[in-house]
Amino acid sequence: QLQLVAESGGGSVQPGGSLTLSCAASGFSLDYKTIGWFRQVPGKEREGILCISYLGDRTNHADSVKGRFTISRDSAKNTVYLQMTALTPEDTAVYYCAIDRTPSMGACTLDAAGGRYRIWGQGTQVTVSS
């Protein structure tokens, strides 16, 4: 069965505003999966910003979003959310969710290039501008 994730909720927002992105899975359950949120701007490497661990008991934040972004999982909807507040123009990027299916009892990684995250969405654009 095809396993996919799809991001939604991107758009344009003014500085200081808030936005919530969704990552919906099909073909598999998001329970007991490590899930990461990443972002990328043209010409730069993909940046890991937030993840939730396999057991859902730990999160890991990039310094750039700490205190402003949170991650949550809704098992009933098979969806993970990225709640973003106090947005700045530096948050403008394409945002991706990604799944690491490998069971892990430790903290999640924000490393996009390490190969752990195998299922990626197509991304959703977030633009922060006045």
Short mmCIF file of N, CA, C and O in Angstrom, two decimals:
data_model
loop_
_atom_site.label_atom_id
_atom_site.label_comp_id
_atom_site.label_asym_id
_atom_site.label_seq_id
_atom_site.Cartn_x
_atom_site.Cartn_y
_atom_site.Cartn_z
N GLN A 1 0.84 -1.18 0.00
CA GLN A 1 0.00 0.00 0.00
C GLN A 1 0.89 1.24 0.00
O GLN A 1 1.88 1.31 0.72
N LEU A 2 0.50 2.20 -0.82
CA LEU A 2 1.30 3.41 -0.94
C LEU A 2 1.23 4.20 0.36
O LEU A 2 0.15 4.41 0.92
N GLN A 3 2.40 4.62 0.84
CA GLN A 3 2.48 5.39 2.08
C GLN A 3 2.88 6.82 1.74
O GLN A 3 3.95 7.05 1.20
N LEU A 4 1.99 7.74 2.06
CA LEU A 4 2.20 9.14 1.71
C LEU A 4 1.90 10.04 2.89
O LEU A 4 1.11 9.69 3.77
N VAL A 5 2.54 11.21 2.87
CA VAL A 5 2.15 12.29 3.77
C VAL A 5 1.96 13.54 2.92
O VAL A 5 2.62 13.72 1.90
N ALA A 6 1.05 14.38 3.35
CA ALA A 6 0.75 15.59 2.61
C ALA A 6 0.61 16.74 3.59
O ALA A 6 -0.18 16.66 4.55
N GLU A 7 1.36 17.82 3.32
CA GLU A 7 1.27 19.00 4.16
C GLU A 7 0.20 19.94 3.62
O GLU A 7 -0.07 19.97 2.42
N SER A 8 -0.38 20.71 4.50
CA SER A 8 -1.35 21.73 4.11
C SER A 8 -1.32 22.83 5.16
O SER A 8 -0.74 22.67 6.23
N GLY A 9 -1.96 23.94 4.83
CA GLY A 9 -2.08 25.03 5.78
C GLY A 9 -1.14 26.19 5.54
O GLY A 9 -1.18 27.17 6.28
N GLY A 10 -0.27 26.07 4.55
CA GLY A 10 0.63 27.16 4.26
C GLY A 10 -0.11 28.35 3.70
O GLY A 10 -1.28 28.29 3.34
N GLY A 11 0.60 29.49 3.64
CA GLY A 11 0.00 30.69 3.10
C GLY A 11 0.83 31.90 3.46
O GLY A 11 1.99 31.77 3.87
N SER A 12 0.21 33.05 3.32
CA SER A 12 0.88 34.31 3.63
C SER A 12 0.36 34.86 4.95
O SER A 12 -0.84 34.82 5.22
N VAL A 13 1.26 35.37 5.75
CA VAL A 13 0.90 35.92 7.06
C VAL A 13 1.79 37.10 7.35
O VAL A 13 2.94 37.16 6.87
N GLN A 14 1.30 38.04 8.13
CA GLN A 14 2.09 39.19 8.50
C GLN A 14 3.04 38.86 9.64
O GLN A 14 2.78 37.94 10.44
N PRO A 15 4.13 39.59 9.76
CA PRO A 15 5.05 39.36 10.89
C PRO A 15 4.30 39.46 12.22
O PRO A 15 3.45 40.33 12.41
N GLY A 16 4.64 38.56 13.11
CA GLY A 16 3.96 38.50 14.39
C GLY A 16 2.75 37.60 14.39
O GLY A 16 2.19 37.29 15.45
N GLY A 17 2.34 37.14 13.21
CA GLY A 17 1.16 36.31 13.10
C GLY A 17 1.43 34.85 13.39
O GLY A 17 2.56 34.45 13.71
N SER A 18 0.37 34.07 13.27
CA SER A 18 0.43 32.64 13.56
C SER A 18 -0.12 31.85 12.40
O SER A 18 -0.95 32.35 11.62
N LEU A 19 0.32 30.60 12.33
CA LEU A 19 -0.15 29.69 11.28
C LEU A 19 0.01 28.28 11.80
O LEU A 19 0.98 27.99 12.53
N THR A 20 -0.91 27.41 11.42
CA THR A 20 -0.80 26.00 11.78
C THR A 20 -0.75 25.16 10.52
O THR A 20 -1.64 25.25 9.68
N LEU A 21 0.29 24.38 10.40
CA LEU A 21 0.44 23.45 9.29
C LEU A 21 0.01 22.06 9.71
O LEU A 21 0.18 21.67 10.87
N SER A 22 -0.55 21.33 8.76
CA SER A 22 -0.98 19.95 9.00
C SER A 22 -0.17 19.01 8.14
O SER A 22 0.22 19.35 7.03
N CYS A 23 0.03 17.82 8.66
CA CYS A 23 0.71 16.75 7.94
C CYS A 23 -0.15 15.51 8.08
O CYS A 23 -0.19 14.90 9.15
N ALA A 24 -0.88 15.18 7.04
CA ALA A 24 -1.80 14.05 7.07
C ALA A 24 -1.18 12.85 6.38
O ALA A 24 -0.60 12.98 5.30
N ALA A 25 -1.31 11.69 7.00
CA ALA A 25 -0.73 10.47 6.46
C ALA A 25 -1.80 9.60 5.84
O ALA A 25 -2.95 9.57 6.31
N SER A 26 -1.43 8.88 4.80
CA SER A 26 -2.31 7.88 4.20
C SER A 26 -1.51 6.61 3.94
O SER A 26 -0.34 6.67 3.60
N GLY A 27 -2.15 5.49 4.16
CA GLY A 27 -1.49 4.21 3.93
C GLY A 27 -0.74 3.67 5.12
O GLY A 27 -0.20 2.56 5.06
N PHE A 28 -0.69 4.43 6.19
CA PHE A 28 -0.03 3.97 7.41
C PHE A 28 -0.45 4.88 8.56
O PHE A 28 -0.96 5.98 8.35
N SER A 29 -0.20 4.41 9.77
CA SER A 29 -0.53 5.19 10.97
C SER A 29 0.66 6.03 11.40
O SER A 29 1.81 5.59 11.33
N LEU A 30 0.38 7.23 11.88
CA LEU A 30 1.44 8.08 12.41
C LEU A 30 1.79 7.73 13.86
O LEU A 30 2.75 8.28 14.40
N ASP A 31 1.03 6.87 14.47
CA ASP A 31 1.38 6.42 15.81
C ASP A 31 2.68 5.63 15.77
O ASP A 31 2.94 4.88 14.82
N TYR A 32 3.48 5.79 16.81
CA TYR A 32 4.75 5.07 16.89
C TYR A 32 5.61 5.32 15.65
O TYR A 32 6.11 4.39 15.00
N LYS A 33 5.72 6.56 15.30
CA LYS A 33 6.62 7.01 14.24
C LYS A 33 7.34 8.27 14.72
O LYS A 33 6.77 9.06 15.46
N THR A 34 8.55 8.43 14.32
CA THR A 34 9.25 9.69 14.54
C THR A 34 8.87 10.62 13.40
O THR A 34 8.95 10.25 12.23
N ILE A 35 8.44 11.82 13.74
CA ILE A 35 7.95 12.77 12.73
C ILE A 35 8.72 14.07 12.88
O ILE A 35 8.87 14.60 13.97
N GLY A 36 9.20 14.55 11.76
CA GLY A 36 9.96 15.78 11.77
C GLY A 36 9.34 16.82 10.86
O GLY A 36 8.70 16.49 9.86
N TRP A 37 9.53 18.06 11.23
CA TRP A 37 9.18 19.19 10.38
C TRP A 37 10.48 19.86 9.94
O TRP A 37 11.37 20.11 10.76
N PHE A 38 10.56 20.16 8.65
CA PHE A 38 11.74 20.76 8.06
C PHE A 38 11.30 21.94 7.20
O PHE A 38 10.14 22.05 6.82
N ARG A 39 12.26 22.79 6.88
CA ARG A 39 11.94 23.89 5.98
C ARG A 39 13.16 24.18 5.11
O ARG A 39 14.30 23.86 5.46
N GLN A 40 12.87 24.79 3.97
CA GLN A 40 13.93 25.06 3.02
C GLN A 40 13.63 26.33 2.25
O GLN A 40 12.50 26.55 1.82
N VAL A 41 14.66 27.15 2.10
CA VAL A 41 14.58 28.32 1.24
C VAL A 41 15.51 28.09 0.07
O VAL A 41 16.48 27.34 0.17
N PRO A 42 15.21 28.71 -1.08
CA PRO A 42 16.05 28.49 -2.26
C PRO A 42 17.52 28.80 -1.98
O PRO A 42 17.84 29.82 -1.36
N GLY A 43 18.38 27.90 -2.42
CA GLY A 43 19.81 28.12 -2.27
C GLY A 43 20.38 27.68 -0.95
O GLY A 43 21.59 27.78 -0.73
N LYS A 44 19.53 27.20 -0.05
CA LYS A 44 20.01 26.76 1.26
C LYS A 44 19.64 25.31 1.49
O LYS A 44 18.72 24.77 0.88
N GLU A 45 20.36 24.69 2.42
CA GLU A 45 20.06 23.30 2.77
C GLU A 45 18.75 23.24 3.56
O GLU A 45 18.34 24.20 4.21
N ARG A 46 18.14 22.07 3.48
CA ARG A 46 16.92 21.84 4.24
C ARG A 46 17.26 21.84 5.74
O ARG A 46 18.21 21.19 6.16
N GLU A 47 16.47 22.57 6.50
CA GLU A 47 16.73 22.78 7.93
C GLU A 47 15.70 22.02 8.76
O GLU A 47 14.49 22.19 8.56
N GLY A 48 16.15 21.22 9.67
CA GLY A 48 15.25 20.56 10.61
C GLY A 48 14.87 21.53 11.70
O GLY A 48 15.75 22.17 12.29
N ILE A 49 13.57 21.67 11.98
CA ILE A 49 13.16 22.66 12.97
C ILE A 49 12.48 22.05 14.20
O ILE A 49 12.59 22.60 15.29
N LEU A 50 11.81 20.93 14.01
CA LEU A 50 11.07 20.37 15.13
C LEU A 50 10.77 18.90 14.84
O LEU A 50 10.49 18.54 13.70
N CYS A 51 10.84 18.08 15.86
CA CYS A 51 10.47 16.69 15.68
C CYS A 51 9.86 16.14 16.96
O CYS A 51 10.06 16.70 18.05
N ILE A 52 9.10 15.07 16.80
CA ILE A 52 8.52 14.37 17.93
C ILE A 52 8.97 12.92 17.85
O ILE A 52 9.01 12.33 16.77
N SER A 53 9.31 12.35 18.99
CA SER A 53 9.95 11.05 19.02
C SER A 53 8.97 9.92 18.72
O SER A 53 7.75 10.11 18.73
N TYR A 54 9.51 8.77 18.50
CA TYR A 54 8.76 7.55 18.17
C TYR A 54 7.66 7.29 19.21
O TYR A 54 6.53 6.98 18.85
N LEU A 55 7.98 7.42 20.48
CA LEU A 55 7.00 7.19 21.54
C LEU A 55 6.15 8.43 21.83
O LEU A 55 5.22 8.36 22.62
N GLY A 56 6.49 9.53 21.22
CA GLY A 56 5.73 10.74 21.45
C GLY A 56 6.04 11.42 22.77
O GLY A 56 5.32 12.34 23.18
N ASP A 57 7.13 10.99 23.43
CA ASP A 57 7.42 11.53 24.76
C ASP A 57 8.50 12.60 24.74
O ASP A 57 8.79 13.19 25.78
N ARG A 58 9.08 12.83 23.60
CA ARG A 58 10.13 13.84 23.51
C ARG A 58 9.97 14.65 22.24
O ARG A 58 9.51 14.14 21.22
N THR A 59 10.36 15.90 22.32
CA THR A 59 10.46 16.73 21.12
C THR A 59 11.85 17.34 21.08
O THR A 59 12.58 17.36 22.09
N ASN A 60 12.21 17.81 19.93
CA ASN A 60 13.51 18.44 19.72
C ASN A 60 13.28 19.66 18.86
O ASN A 60 12.56 19.58 17.85
N HIS A 61 13.84 20.79 19.27
CA HIS A 61 13.62 22.04 18.57
C HIS A 61 14.94 22.61 18.07
O HIS A 61 15.95 22.54 18.75
N ALA A 62 14.88 23.23 16.91
CA ALA A 62 15.99 24.09 16.50
C ALA A 62 15.93 25.37 17.30
O ALA A 62 14.84 25.83 17.68
N ASP A 63 17.08 25.96 17.57
CA ASP A 63 17.11 27.21 18.34
C ASP A 63 16.28 28.30 17.67
O ASP A 63 15.69 29.15 18.35
N SER A 64 16.21 28.27 16.35
CA SER A 64 15.53 29.32 15.61
C SER A 64 14.03 29.34 15.85
O SER A 64 13.37 30.35 15.60
N VAL A 65 13.46 28.24 16.35
CA VAL A 65 12.01 28.19 16.55
C VAL A 65 11.62 27.92 18.00
O VAL A 65 10.41 27.90 18.31
N LYS A 66 12.58 27.72 18.85
CA LYS A 66 12.28 27.38 20.24
C LYS A 66 11.45 28.48 20.89
O LYS A 66 11.75 29.67 20.77
N GLY A 67 10.39 28.05 21.56
CA GLY A 67 9.50 29.01 22.22
C GLY A 67 8.43 29.58 21.31
O GLY A 67 7.52 30.27 21.79
N ARG A 68 8.52 29.31 20.01
CA ARG A 68 7.53 29.86 19.07
C ARG A 68 6.75 28.77 18.35
O ARG A 68 5.58 28.97 18.02
N PHE A 69 7.37 27.66 18.05
CA PHE A 69 6.74 26.58 17.29
C PHE A 69 6.53 25.37 18.20
O PHE A 69 7.38 25.06 19.04
N THR A 70 5.41 24.68 18.01
CA THR A 70 5.16 23.45 18.73
C THR A 70 4.64 22.39 17.77
O THR A 70 4.08 22.71 16.71
N ILE A 71 4.83 21.14 18.14
CA ILE A 71 4.38 20.02 17.34
C ILE A 71 3.39 19.21 18.17
O ILE A 71 3.55 19.06 19.39
N SER A 72 2.37 18.69 17.50
CA SER A 72 1.40 17.85 18.19
C SER A 72 0.89 16.80 17.22
O SER A 72 0.96 16.96 16.01
N ARG A 73 0.37 15.72 17.80
CA ARG A 73 -0.10 14.60 16.99
C ARG A 73 -1.53 14.27 17.39
O ARG A 73 -1.84 14.16 18.57
N ASP A 74 -2.40 14.12 16.39
CA ASP A 74 -3.79 13.72 16.60
C ASP A 74 -3.97 12.34 16.00
O ASP A 74 -4.09 12.20 14.78
N SER A 75 -3.98 11.33 16.85
CA SER A 75 -4.06 9.95 16.34
C SER A 75 -5.38 9.67 15.64
O SER A 75 -5.42 8.94 14.65
N ALA A 76 -6.46 10.26 16.14
CA ALA A 76 -7.77 10.01 15.54
C ALA A 76 -7.83 10.50 14.09
O ALA A 76 -8.48 9.89 13.24
N LYS A 77 -7.14 11.60 13.83
CA LYS A 77 -7.14 12.16 12.48
C LYS A 77 -5.91 11.73 11.68
O LYS A 77 -5.77 12.11 10.52
N ASN A 78 -5.03 10.97 12.33
CA ASN A 78 -3.80 10.52 11.68
C ASN A 78 -3.05 11.72 11.08
O ASN A 78 -2.59 11.68 9.92
N THR A 79 -2.93 12.74 11.88
CA THR A 79 -2.36 14.01 11.42
C THR A 79 -1.43 14.57 12.49
O THR A 79 -1.70 14.43 13.68
N VAL A 80 -0.37 15.19 12.03
CA VAL A 80 0.54 15.91 12.91
C VAL A 80 0.47 17.39 12.55
O VAL A 80 0.33 17.74 11.37
N TYR A 81 0.58 18.22 13.56
CA TYR A 81 0.45 19.65 13.36
C TYR A 81 1.73 20.38 13.76
O TYR A 81 2.45 19.97 14.67
N LEU A 82 1.98 21.47 13.07
CA LEU A 82 3.04 22.39 13.44
C LEU A 82 2.38 23.74 13.70
O LEU A 82 1.90 24.39 12.78
N GLN A 83 2.34 24.10 14.99
CA GLN A 83 1.76 25.38 15.34
C GLN A 83 2.88 26.41 15.41
O GLN A 83 3.84 26.25 16.16
N MET A 84 2.72 27.46 14.62
CA MET A 84 3.77 28.48 14.52
C MET A 84 3.21 29.82 15.00
O MET A 84 2.15 30.25 14.54
N THR A 85 3.92 30.46 15.89
CA THR A 85 3.53 31.76 16.40
C THR A 85 4.69 32.74 16.28
O THR A 85 5.83 32.34 16.01
N ALA A 86 4.39 34.02 16.47
CA ALA A 86 5.41 35.07 16.42
C ALA A 86 6.28 34.95 15.18
O ALA A 86 7.51 35.01 15.24
N LEU A 87 5.63 34.76 14.05
CA LEU A 87 6.36 34.54 12.80
C LEU A 87 7.11 35.79 12.37
O LEU A 87 6.64 36.93 12.57
N THR A 88 8.26 35.56 11.77
CA THR A 88 9.09 36.64 11.25
C THR A 88 9.38 36.35 9.77
O THR A 88 9.21 35.22 9.30
N PRO A 89 9.82 37.34 9.02
CA PRO A 89 10.17 37.10 7.62
C PRO A 89 11.21 35.99 7.45
O PRO A 89 11.23 35.32 6.40
N GLU A 90 12.04 35.78 8.45
CA GLU A 90 13.06 34.71 8.37
C GLU A 90 12.43 33.32 8.42
O GLU A 90 13.11 32.32 8.14
N ASP A 91 11.16 33.22 8.76
CA ASP A 91 10.47 31.94 8.75
C ASP A 91 9.90 31.59 7.37
O ASP A 91 9.34 30.51 7.18
N THR A 92 10.03 32.50 6.43
CA THR A 92 9.55 32.24 5.07
C THR A 92 10.33 31.09 4.46
O THR A 92 11.56 31.11 4.41
N ALA A 93 9.61 30.07 4.00
CA ALA A 93 10.25 28.87 3.47
C ALA A 93 9.18 27.91 2.98
O ALA A 93 7.98 28.13 3.23
N VAL A 94 9.60 26.86 2.32
CA VAL A 94 8.73 25.72 2.07
C VAL A 94 8.90 24.76 3.24
O VAL A 94 10.03 24.41 3.60
N TYR A 95 7.80 24.36 3.82
CA TYR A 95 7.80 23.52 5.01
C TYR A 95 7.40 22.09 4.63
O TYR A 95 6.43 21.88 3.89
N TYR A 96 8.16 21.13 5.15
CA TYR A 96 7.95 19.71 4.86
C TYR A 96 7.78 18.93 6.17
O TYR A 96 8.45 19.22 7.15
N CYS A 97 6.94 17.91 6.11
CA CYS A 97 6.96 16.93 7.18
C CYS A 97 7.59 15.66 6.63
O CYS A 97 7.56 15.41 5.43
N ALA A 98 8.17 14.88 7.52
CA ALA A 98 8.85 13.67 7.11
C ALA A 98 8.74 12.63 8.22
O ALA A 98 8.61 12.97 9.40
N ILE A 99 8.79 11.37 7.81
CA ILE A 99 8.55 10.25 8.72
C ILE A 99 9.75 9.33 8.76
O ILE A 99 10.31 8.94 7.72
N ASP A 100 10.12 8.98 9.99
CA ASP A 100 11.13 7.94 10.22
C ASP A 100 10.40 6.76 10.85
O ASP A 100 9.90 6.87 11.97
N ARG A 101 10.33 5.66 10.14
CA ARG A 101 9.55 4.52 10.61
C ARG A 101 10.35 3.60 11.54
O ARG A 101 9.79 2.66 12.12
N THR A 102 11.63 3.85 11.68
CA THR A 102 12.48 2.97 12.48
C THR A 102 12.15 3.13 13.96
O THR A 102 12.20 4.24 14.48
N PRO A 103 11.83 2.04 14.65
CA PRO A 103 11.58 2.14 16.09
C PRO A 103 12.79 2.69 16.82
O PRO A 103 13.93 2.27 16.56
N SER A 104 12.55 3.62 17.72
CA SER A 104 13.64 4.25 18.45
C SER A 104 13.15 4.69 19.80
O SER A 104 12.10 5.32 19.91
N MET A 105 13.91 4.37 20.83
CA MET A 105 13.53 4.76 22.18
C MET A 105 14.16 6.09 22.58
O MET A 105 13.90 6.59 23.66
N GLY A 106 14.98 6.65 21.71
CA GLY A 106 15.69 7.87 22.08
C GLY A 106 15.04 9.11 21.53
O GLY A 106 13.91 9.10 21.05
N ALA A 107 15.78 10.20 21.60
CA ALA A 107 15.30 11.48 21.09
C ALA A 107 15.29 11.45 19.56
O ALA A 107 16.03 10.69 18.94
N CYS A 108 14.48 12.30 18.98
CA CYS A 108 14.42 12.38 17.52
C CYS A 108 15.51 13.33 17.02
O CYS A 108 16.02 14.16 17.74
N THR A 109 15.84 13.14 15.74
CA THR A 109 16.89 13.95 15.14
C THR A 109 16.30 15.00 14.21
O THR A 109 15.26 14.80 13.60
N LEU A 110 16.99 16.11 14.09
CA LEU A 110 16.60 17.17 13.15
C LEU A 110 17.46 17.11 11.88
O LEU A 110 17.42 18.04 11.08
N ASP A 111 18.21 16.04 11.71
CA ASP A 111 19.09 15.90 10.58
C ASP A 111 18.29 15.44 9.36
O ASP A 111 17.84 14.29 9.29
N ALA A 112 18.13 16.31 8.37
CA ALA A 112 17.35 15.97 7.19
C ALA A 112 18.13 15.08 6.21
O ALA A 112 17.55 14.34 5.44
N ALA A 113 19.46 15.18 6.26
CA ALA A 113 20.29 14.50 5.26
C ALA A 113 20.82 13.16 5.72
O ALA A 113 21.50 12.47 4.97
N GLY A 114 20.53 12.78 6.96
CA GLY A 114 21.10 11.56 7.51
C GLY A 114 20.49 10.28 7.02
O GLY A 114 21.03 9.20 7.26
N GLY A 115 19.34 10.38 6.36
CA GLY A 115 18.72 9.20 5.77
C GLY A 115 17.69 8.51 6.64
O GLY A 115 17.09 7.52 6.21
N ARG A 116 17.47 9.00 7.86
CA ARG A 116 16.50 8.34 8.71
C ARG A 116 15.06 8.62 8.25
O ARG A 116 14.20 7.77 8.37
N TYR A 117 14.83 9.82 7.77
CA TYR A 117 13.49 10.19 7.33
C TYR A 117 13.31 9.71 5.89
O TYR A 117 13.97 10.21 4.97
N ARG A 118 12.41 8.78 5.70
CA ARG A 118 12.25 8.14 4.40
C ARG A 118 11.00 8.56 3.65
O ARG A 118 10.95 8.40 2.42
N ILE A 119 9.99 9.04 4.35
CA ILE A 119 8.75 9.45 3.69
C ILE A 119 8.64 10.97 3.85
O ILE A 119 8.61 11.48 4.96
N TRP A 120 8.55 11.64 2.72
CA TRP A 120 8.50 13.11 2.71
C TRP A 120 7.25 13.58 1.97
O TRP A 120 6.84 12.98 0.98
N GLY A 121 6.69 14.69 2.46
CA GLY A 121 5.60 15.32 1.74
C GLY A 121 6.12 16.22 0.64
O GLY A 121 7.33 16.37 0.44
N GLN A 122 5.19 16.86 -0.05
CA GLN A 122 5.57 17.70 -1.19
C GLN A 122 5.90 19.13 -0.76
O GLN A 122 6.43 19.91 -1.54
N GLY A 123 5.57 19.46 0.48
CA GLY A 123 5.88 20.77 1.01
C GLY A 123 4.74 21.76 0.86
O GLY A 123 3.88 21.61 -0.02
N THR A 124 4.74 22.75 1.73
CA THR A 124 3.76 23.82 1.66
C THR A 124 4.47 25.15 1.93
O THR A 124 5.31 25.24 2.83
N GLN A 125 4.16 26.15 1.12
CA GLN A 125 4.86 27.42 1.21
C GLN A 125 4.29 28.28 2.33
O GLN A 125 3.07 28.45 2.45
N VAL A 126 5.19 28.84 3.13
CA VAL A 126 4.83 29.81 4.15
C VAL A 126 5.58 31.10 3.84
O VAL A 126 6.81 31.09 3.69
N THR A 127 4.85 32.19 3.72
CA THR A 127 5.45 33.48 3.42
C THR A 127 5.05 34.46 4.52
O THR A 127 3.86 34.65 4.78
N VAL A 128 6.05 35.06 5.14
CA VAL A 128 5.81 36.03 6.21
C VAL A 128 6.28 37.38 5.70
O VAL A 128 7.48 37.60 5.48
N SER A 129 5.33 38.26 5.50
CA SER A 129 5.66 39.55 4.91
C SER A 129 4.59 40.56 5.27
O SER A 129 3.41 40.23 5.41
N SER A 130 5.03 41.81 5.39
CA SER A 130 4.08 42.88 5.64
C SER A 130 3.64 43.51 4.33
O SER A 130 2.82 44.42 4.34
#
